[in-house]
Amino acid sequence: MSRAPRDDEAAASPAAARHPDTLAVGFGHDPQQAFGAVKPPVMLTSTFAYPSAAAAKQAHRDYFDGAAPGRDAAFIYARLDHPNLAVLEKRFAALEGAEEAAAFASGMAAISAILLAFLKPGDSALHTSPLYGGTHGLLHGPIAGIGVTPVAIGDAVDPASVAAAAETAARHGPVGLIFAETPANPTNGLADIALLARTADALAERQGGRRPLVVVDNTFLGSLLQAPLTHGADLAMTSLTKYAGGHSDLIGGAVSGSKAMVGPLRRLRTLLGSHLDPFTSWLALRSLETFPLRNRRANANAAIVAAFLRDHPKVTGVSYLGFLAAGTPARAVFDRQCAGAGSTFSFRIRGGESEAFALLDRLQVFRMAVSLGGTESLICHSASTTHYSVPPEIRRQVGVDDSTLRISIGIEHPDDLVADLASALDAIP
């Protein structure tokens, strides 16, 4: 039942000194604490036996009274914490450069926990736009329903736009949280994280010292291409389903940050029952080992596919981050904040829904499905799938129209991906 001691080797050679490729393979697992197993075994148990009554009392005291519940306490019950979850969170925190991480049953479970833990009735919440459909629906539905007013930022790389949105939000109540999805889904619009952190500092002075929490949804680029915490974010959230999982076979989410910030999320996760189960945690650990390799291949493929689409006469625009114009505010943020352009972007074709559907129905290598970041290349029509629940007027306002297709590039051969798109585009009248 007792938790394994901390990795002595890691203490001598901290995670900060190791490359992500190395951290992804074995960090956080000590074979000697698992009968010598080189890989973490799946610990399929719902509960853990106490060695004594006194130990049982101490385990509960450590968990419920500790600053970071569950991390340094003995295991009690799998809804609170379990060995596979502990190793996954330790390894993911190392990749994020964070003190702690908490893993959830989905990305939306992670976002829900953040909003419920740090917002209260009467607050307002600033957010970038567009947002993933689920996040938009949560903020403008149940969260608004408990008395929180969401306010969108028009342009999150423009100080004047951010300041104007903050002023509007403050009129509705104290700003409790600034939520940034950067790059945005599906437009790849950027938010200046450092600018949002400065905005939070300014709001704290107006709000009697209460500083809004700065939260970044880092799903589109992930741990290897963007480090929100180093730019002033308090919490970085990512969907483990996407690049970290990378095989389209698991659902999960993770939040990284300081112990003080992650601790309340673990407590709330226990109450909500939204923890990541042992087998899915094990799958995520297995996937993380090839995360850097998959990421490099997908990014290289994406640059080739994006260049093909940019030059095609039936394509009217490509949101690939590598094409941001030099000298623009967005390019300046990209150069300062991002380590690469990623492999998910959107493009527009001449025409509308009928032309987009005609293209989709002709593809053979690309899979027509939602989600992103898998080994396979995926494509979808955002307006009728991932953003269907977003009101049409907001979709039009943020540039998600009927000609928009979101594409996630996998690790297939780039020649086959280009040929598949070329054939489908040629079939459009």
PDB file of N, CA, C and O in Angstrom, residues 314-316 347-361 379-384 395-396 399-406 424-425 427-429:
ATOM      1  N   LYS A 314      -7.655  25.695 -55.782  1.00  0.00           N
ATOM      2  CA  LYS A 314      -8.973  25.554 -55.184  1.00  0.00           C
ATOM      3  C   LYS A 314      -8.978  25.791 -53.675  1.00  0.00           C
ATOM      4  O   LYS A 314     -10.009  25.651 -53.022  1.00  0.00           O
ATOM      5  N   VAL A 315      -7.823  26.145 -53.132  1.00  0.00           N
ATOM      6  CA  VAL A 315      -7.702  26.456 -51.711  1.00  0.00           C
ATOM      7  C   VAL A 315      -7.525  27.957 -51.559  1.00  0.00           C
ATOM      8  O   VAL A 315      -6.656  28.563 -52.200  1.00  0.00           O
ATOM      9  N   THR A 316      -8.330  28.584 -50.721  1.00  0.00           N
ATOM     10  CA  THR A 316      -8.307  30.046 -50.581  1.00  0.00           C
ATOM     11  C   THR A 316      -7.552  30.526 -49.352  1.00  0.00           C
ATOM     12  O   THR A 316      -7.309  31.726 -49.214  1.00  0.00           O
ATOM     13  N   PHE A 347      -7.931  24.737 -43.409  1.00  0.00           N
ATOM     14  CA  PHE A 347      -7.813  25.393 -44.708  1.00  0.00           C
ATOM     15  C   PHE A 347      -9.212  25.597 -45.269  1.00  0.00           C
ATOM     16  O   PHE A 347     -10.167  24.922 -44.871  1.00  0.00           O
ATOM     17  N   ARG A 348      -9.320  26.563 -46.169  1.00  0.00           N
ATOM     18  CA  ARG A 348     -10.600  26.867 -46.800  1.00  0.00           C
ATOM     19  C   ARG A 348     -10.527  26.535 -48.284  1.00  0.00           C
ATOM     20  O   ARG A 348      -9.505  26.778 -48.926  1.00  0.00           O
ATOM     21  N   ILE A 349     -11.625  26.019 -48.796  1.00  0.00           N
ATOM     22  CA  ILE A 349     -11.693  25.718 -50.224  1.00  0.00           C
ATOM     23  C   ILE A 349     -12.680  26.674 -50.882  1.00  0.00           C
ATOM     24  O   ILE A 349     -13.532  27.283 -50.215  1.00  0.00           O
ATOM     25  N   ARG A 350     -12.559  26.810 -52.187  1.00  0.00           N
ATOM     26  CA  ARG A 350     -13.526  27.628 -52.932  1.00  0.00           C
ATOM     27  C   ARG A 350     -14.885  26.937 -52.895  1.00  0.00           C
ATOM     28  O   ARG A 350     -15.003  25.759 -53.199  1.00  0.00           O
ATOM     29  N   GLY A 351     -15.902  27.702 -52.520  1.00  0.00           N
ATOM     30  CA  GLY A 351     -17.224  27.130 -52.416  1.00  0.00           C
ATOM     31  C   GLY A 351     -17.702  27.137 -50.986  1.00  0.00           C
ATOM     32  O   GLY A 351     -17.362  28.012 -50.193  1.00  0.00           O
ATOM     33  N   GLY A 352     -18.492  26.135 -50.615  1.00  0.00           N
ATOM     34  CA  GLY A 352     -19.066  26.068 -49.281  1.00  0.00           C
ATOM     35  C   GLY A 352     -19.221  24.639 -48.823  1.00  0.00           C
ATOM     36  O   GLY A 352     -18.382  23.782 -49.124  1.00  0.00           O
ATOM     37  N   GLU A 353     -20.321  24.358 -48.138  1.00  0.00           N
ATOM     38  CA  GLU A 353     -20.505  23.038 -47.549  1.00  0.00           C
ATOM     39  C   GLU A 353     -20.529  21.929 -48.593  1.00  0.00           C
ATOM     40  O   GLU A 353     -19.926  20.869 -48.402  1.00  0.00           O
ATOM     41  N   SER A 354     -21.214  22.127 -49.721  1.00  0.00           N
ATOM     42  CA  SER A 354     -21.318  21.059 -50.714  1.00  0.00           C
ATOM     43  C   SER A 354     -19.952  20.706 -51.280  1.00  0.00           C
ATOM     44  O   SER A 354     -19.631  19.515 -51.475  1.00  0.00           O
ATOM     45  N   GLU A 355     -19.111  21.715 -51.532  1.00  0.00           N
ATOM     46  CA  GLU A 355     -17.760  21.437 -52.051  1.00  0.00           C
ATOM     47  C   GLU A 355     -16.899  20.770 -50.985  1.00  0.00           C
ATOM     48  O   GLU A 355     -16.126  19.852 -51.274  1.00  0.00           O
ATOM     49  N   ALA A 356     -17.054  21.234 -49.751  1.00  0.00           N
ATOM     50  CA  ALA A 356     -16.284  20.620 -48.663  1.00  0.00           C
ATOM     51  C   ALA A 356     -16.666  19.161 -48.481  1.00  0.00           C
ATOM     52  O   ALA A 356     -15.803  18.283 -48.329  1.00  0.00           O
ATOM     53  N   PHE A 357     -17.983  18.869 -48.528  1.00  0.00           N
ATOM     54  CA  PHE A 357     -18.430  17.489 -48.375  1.00  0.00           C
ATOM     55  C   PHE A 357     -17.955  16.628 -49.551  1.00  0.00           C
ATOM     56  O   PHE A 357     -17.602  15.451 -49.371  1.00  0.00           O
ATOM     57  N   ALA A 358     -17.942  17.194 -50.749  1.00  0.00           N
ATOM     58  CA  ALA A 358     -17.475  16.438 -51.919  1.00  0.00           C
ATOM     59  C   ALA A 358     -16.023  16.045 -51.759  1.00  0.00           C
ATOM     60  O   ALA A 358     -15.620  14.919 -52.088  1.00  0.00           O
ATOM     61  N   LEU A 359     -15.218  16.954 -51.238  1.00  0.00           N
ATOM     62  CA  LEU A 359     -13.805  16.637 -50.995  1.00  0.00           C
ATOM     63  C   LEU A 359     -13.688  15.531 -49.951  1.00  0.00           C
ATOM     64  O   LEU A 359     -12.951  14.542 -50.144  1.00  0.00           O
ATOM     65  N   LEU A 360     -14.384  15.694 -48.846  1.00  0.00           N
ATOM     66  CA  LEU A 360     -14.287  14.723 -47.758  1.00  0.00           C
ATOM     67  C   LEU A 360     -14.670  13.319 -48.220  1.00  0.00           C
ATOM     68  O   LEU A 360     -14.025  12.331 -47.850  1.00  0.00           O
ATOM     69  N   ASP A 361     -15.703  13.225 -49.029  1.00  0.00           N
ATOM     70  CA  ASP A 361     -16.194  11.911 -49.457  1.00  0.00           C
ATOM     71  C   ASP A 361     -15.287  11.228 -50.473  1.00  0.00           C
ATOM     72  O   ASP A 361     -15.465  10.032 -50.746  1.00  0.00           O
ATOM     73  N   ILE A 379      -9.381  14.426 -40.884  1.00  0.00           N
ATOM     74  CA  ILE A 379      -9.929  15.661 -41.444  1.00  0.00           C
ATOM     75  C   ILE A 379     -11.410  15.728 -41.094  1.00  0.00           C
ATOM     76  O   ILE A 379     -12.085  14.698 -41.003  1.00  0.00           O
ATOM     77  N   CYS A 380     -11.898  16.939 -40.857  1.00  0.00           N
ATOM     78  CA  CYS A 380     -13.322  17.100 -40.570  1.00  0.00           C
ATOM     79  C   CYS A 380     -13.789  18.483 -40.995  1.00  0.00           C
ATOM     80  O   CYS A 380     -12.983  19.400 -41.201  1.00  0.00           O
ATOM     81  N   HIS A 381     -15.083  18.614 -41.134  1.00  0.00           N
ATOM     82  CA  HIS A 381     -15.735  19.883 -41.464  1.00  0.00           C
ATOM     83  C   HIS A 381     -16.163  20.507 -40.138  1.00  0.00           C
ATOM     84  O   HIS A 381     -17.151  20.096 -39.523  1.00  0.00           O
ATOM     85  N   SER A 382     -15.418  21.483 -39.661  1.00  0.00           N
ATOM     86  CA  SER A 382     -15.585  21.994 -38.297  1.00  0.00           C
ATOM     87  C   SER A 382     -16.985  22.508 -38.013  1.00  0.00           C
ATOM     88  O   SER A 382     -17.561  22.246 -36.946  1.00  0.00           O
ATOM     89  N   ALA A 383     -17.561  23.266 -38.945  1.00  0.00           N
ATOM     90  CA  ALA A 383     -18.853  23.899 -38.692  1.00  0.00           C
ATOM     91  C   ALA A 383     -19.958  22.888 -38.417  1.00  0.00           C
ATOM     92  O   ALA A 383     -20.908  23.181 -37.677  1.00  0.00           O
ATOM     93  N   SER A 384     -19.848  21.695 -39.000  1.00  0.00           N
ATOM     94  CA  SER A 384     -20.901  20.694 -38.822  1.00  0.00           C
ATOM     95  C   SER A 384     -20.501  19.577 -37.868  1.00  0.00           C
ATOM     96  O   SER A 384     -21.271  18.625 -37.680  1.00  0.00           O
ATOM     97  N   ARG A 395     -19.650  31.403 -34.975  1.00  0.00           N
ATOM     98  CA  ARG A 395     -18.770  30.699 -35.920  1.00  0.00           C
ATOM     99  C   ARG A 395     -18.350  31.627 -37.054  1.00  0.00           C
ATOM    100  O   ARG A 395     -17.167  31.683 -37.419  1.00  0.00           O
ATOM    101  N   ARG A 396     -19.308  32.347 -37.604  1.00  0.00           N
ATOM    102  CA  ARG A 396     -18.972  33.262 -38.702  1.00  0.00           C
ATOM    103  C   ARG A 396     -18.039  34.365 -38.237  1.00  0.00           C
ATOM    104  O   ARG A 396     -17.101  34.751 -38.936  1.00  0.00           O
ATOM    105  N   GLY A 399     -14.490  33.066 -37.962  1.00  0.00           N
ATOM    106  CA  GLY A 399     -13.891  32.518 -39.176  1.00  0.00           C
ATOM    107  C   GLY A 399     -14.039  31.035 -39.374  1.00  0.00           C
ATOM    108  O   GLY A 399     -13.275  30.423 -40.130  1.00  0.00           O
ATOM    109  N   VAL A 400     -15.015  30.421 -38.709  1.00  0.00           N
ATOM    110  CA  VAL A 400     -15.281  29.000 -38.928  1.00  0.00           C
ATOM    111  C   VAL A 400     -16.528  28.911 -39.799  1.00  0.00           C
ATOM    112  O   VAL A 400     -17.657  28.832 -39.319  1.00  0.00           O
ATOM    113  N   ASP A 401     -16.325  28.955 -41.125  1.00  0.00           N
ATOM    114  CA  ASP A 401     -17.464  28.965 -42.040  1.00  0.00           C
ATOM    115  C   ASP A 401     -17.609  27.624 -42.740  1.00  0.00           C
ATOM    116  O   ASP A 401     -16.886  26.662 -42.449  1.00  0.00           O
ATOM    117  N   ASP A 402     -18.532  27.552 -43.698  1.00  0.00           N
ATOM    118  CA  ASP A 402     -18.833  26.277 -44.355  1.00  0.00           C
ATOM    119  C   ASP A 402     -17.741  25.806 -45.307  1.00  0.00           C
ATOM    120  O   ASP A 402     -17.785  24.667 -45.788  1.00  0.00           O
ATOM    121  N   SER A 403     -16.769  26.657 -45.579  1.00  0.00           N
ATOM    122  CA  SER A 403     -15.668  26.236 -46.452  1.00  0.00           C
ATOM    123  C   SER A 403     -14.443  25.780 -45.664  1.00  0.00           C
ATOM    124  O   SER A 403     -13.423  25.428 -46.248  1.00  0.00           O
ATOM    125  N   THR A 404     -14.557  25.775 -44.333  1.00  0.00           N
ATOM    126  CA  THR A 404     -13.410  25.474 -43.469  1.00  0.00           C
ATOM    127  C   THR A 404     -13.310  23.984 -43.189  1.00  0.00           C
ATOM    128  O   THR A 404     -14.278  23.346 -42.757  1.00  0.00           O
ATOM    129  N   LEU A 405     -12.130  23.436 -43.400  1.00  0.00           N
ATOM    130  CA  LEU A 405     -11.833  22.038 -43.083  1.00  0.00           C
ATOM    131  C   LEU A 405     -10.640  21.997 -42.136  1.00  0.00           C
ATOM    132  O   LEU A 405      -9.629  22.653 -42.373  1.00  0.00           O
ATOM    133  N   ARG A 406     -10.786  21.244 -41.053  1.00  0.00           N
ATOM    134  CA  ARG A 406      -9.659  21.079 -40.128  1.00  0.00           C
ATOM    135  C   ARG A 406      -8.934  19.781 -40.444  1.00  0.00           C
ATOM    136  O   ARG A 406      -9.565  18.742 -40.677  1.00  0.00           O
ATOM    137  N   ALA A 424      -8.760  14.355 -54.361  1.00  0.00           N
ATOM    138  CA  ALA A 424     -10.057  14.833 -53.871  1.00  0.00           C
ATOM    139  C   ALA A 424     -10.334  16.252 -54.348  1.00  0.00           C
ATOM    140  O   ALA A 424     -11.471  16.584 -54.724  1.00  0.00           O
ATOM    141  N   LEU A 425      -9.329  17.104 -54.351  1.00  0.00           N
ATOM    142  CA  LEU A 425      -9.507  18.486 -54.816  1.00  0.00           C
ATOM    143  C   LEU A 425      -9.823  18.527 -56.305  1.00  0.00           C
ATOM    144  O   LEU A 425     -10.647  19.329 -56.763  1.00  0.00           O
ATOM    145  N   ALA A 427     -11.545  16.525 -57.894  1.00  0.00           N
ATOM    146  CA  ALA A 427     -12.914  16.063 -58.127  1.00  0.00           C
ATOM    147  C   ALA A 427     -13.946  17.164 -57.848  1.00  0.00           C
ATOM    148  O   ALA A 427     -15.111  17.033 -58.214  1.00  0.00           O
ATOM    149  N   ILE A 428     -13.520  18.240 -57.202  1.00  0.00           N
ATOM    150  CA  ILE A 428     -14.450  19.334 -56.894  1.00  0.00           C
ATOM    151  C   ILE A 428     -14.677  20.164 -58.151  1.00  0.00           C
ATOM    152  O   ILE A 428     -13.727  20.566 -58.821  1.00  0.00           O
ATOM    153  N   PRO A 429     -15.938  20.437 -58.496  1.00  0.00           N
ATOM    154  CA  PRO A 429     -16.205  21.244 -59.696  1.00  0.00           C
ATOM    155  C   PRO A 429     -15.524  22.604 -59.609  1.00  0.00           C
ATOM    156  O   PRO A 429     -15.476  23.213 -58.539  1.00  0.00           O
TER     157      PRO A 429
END
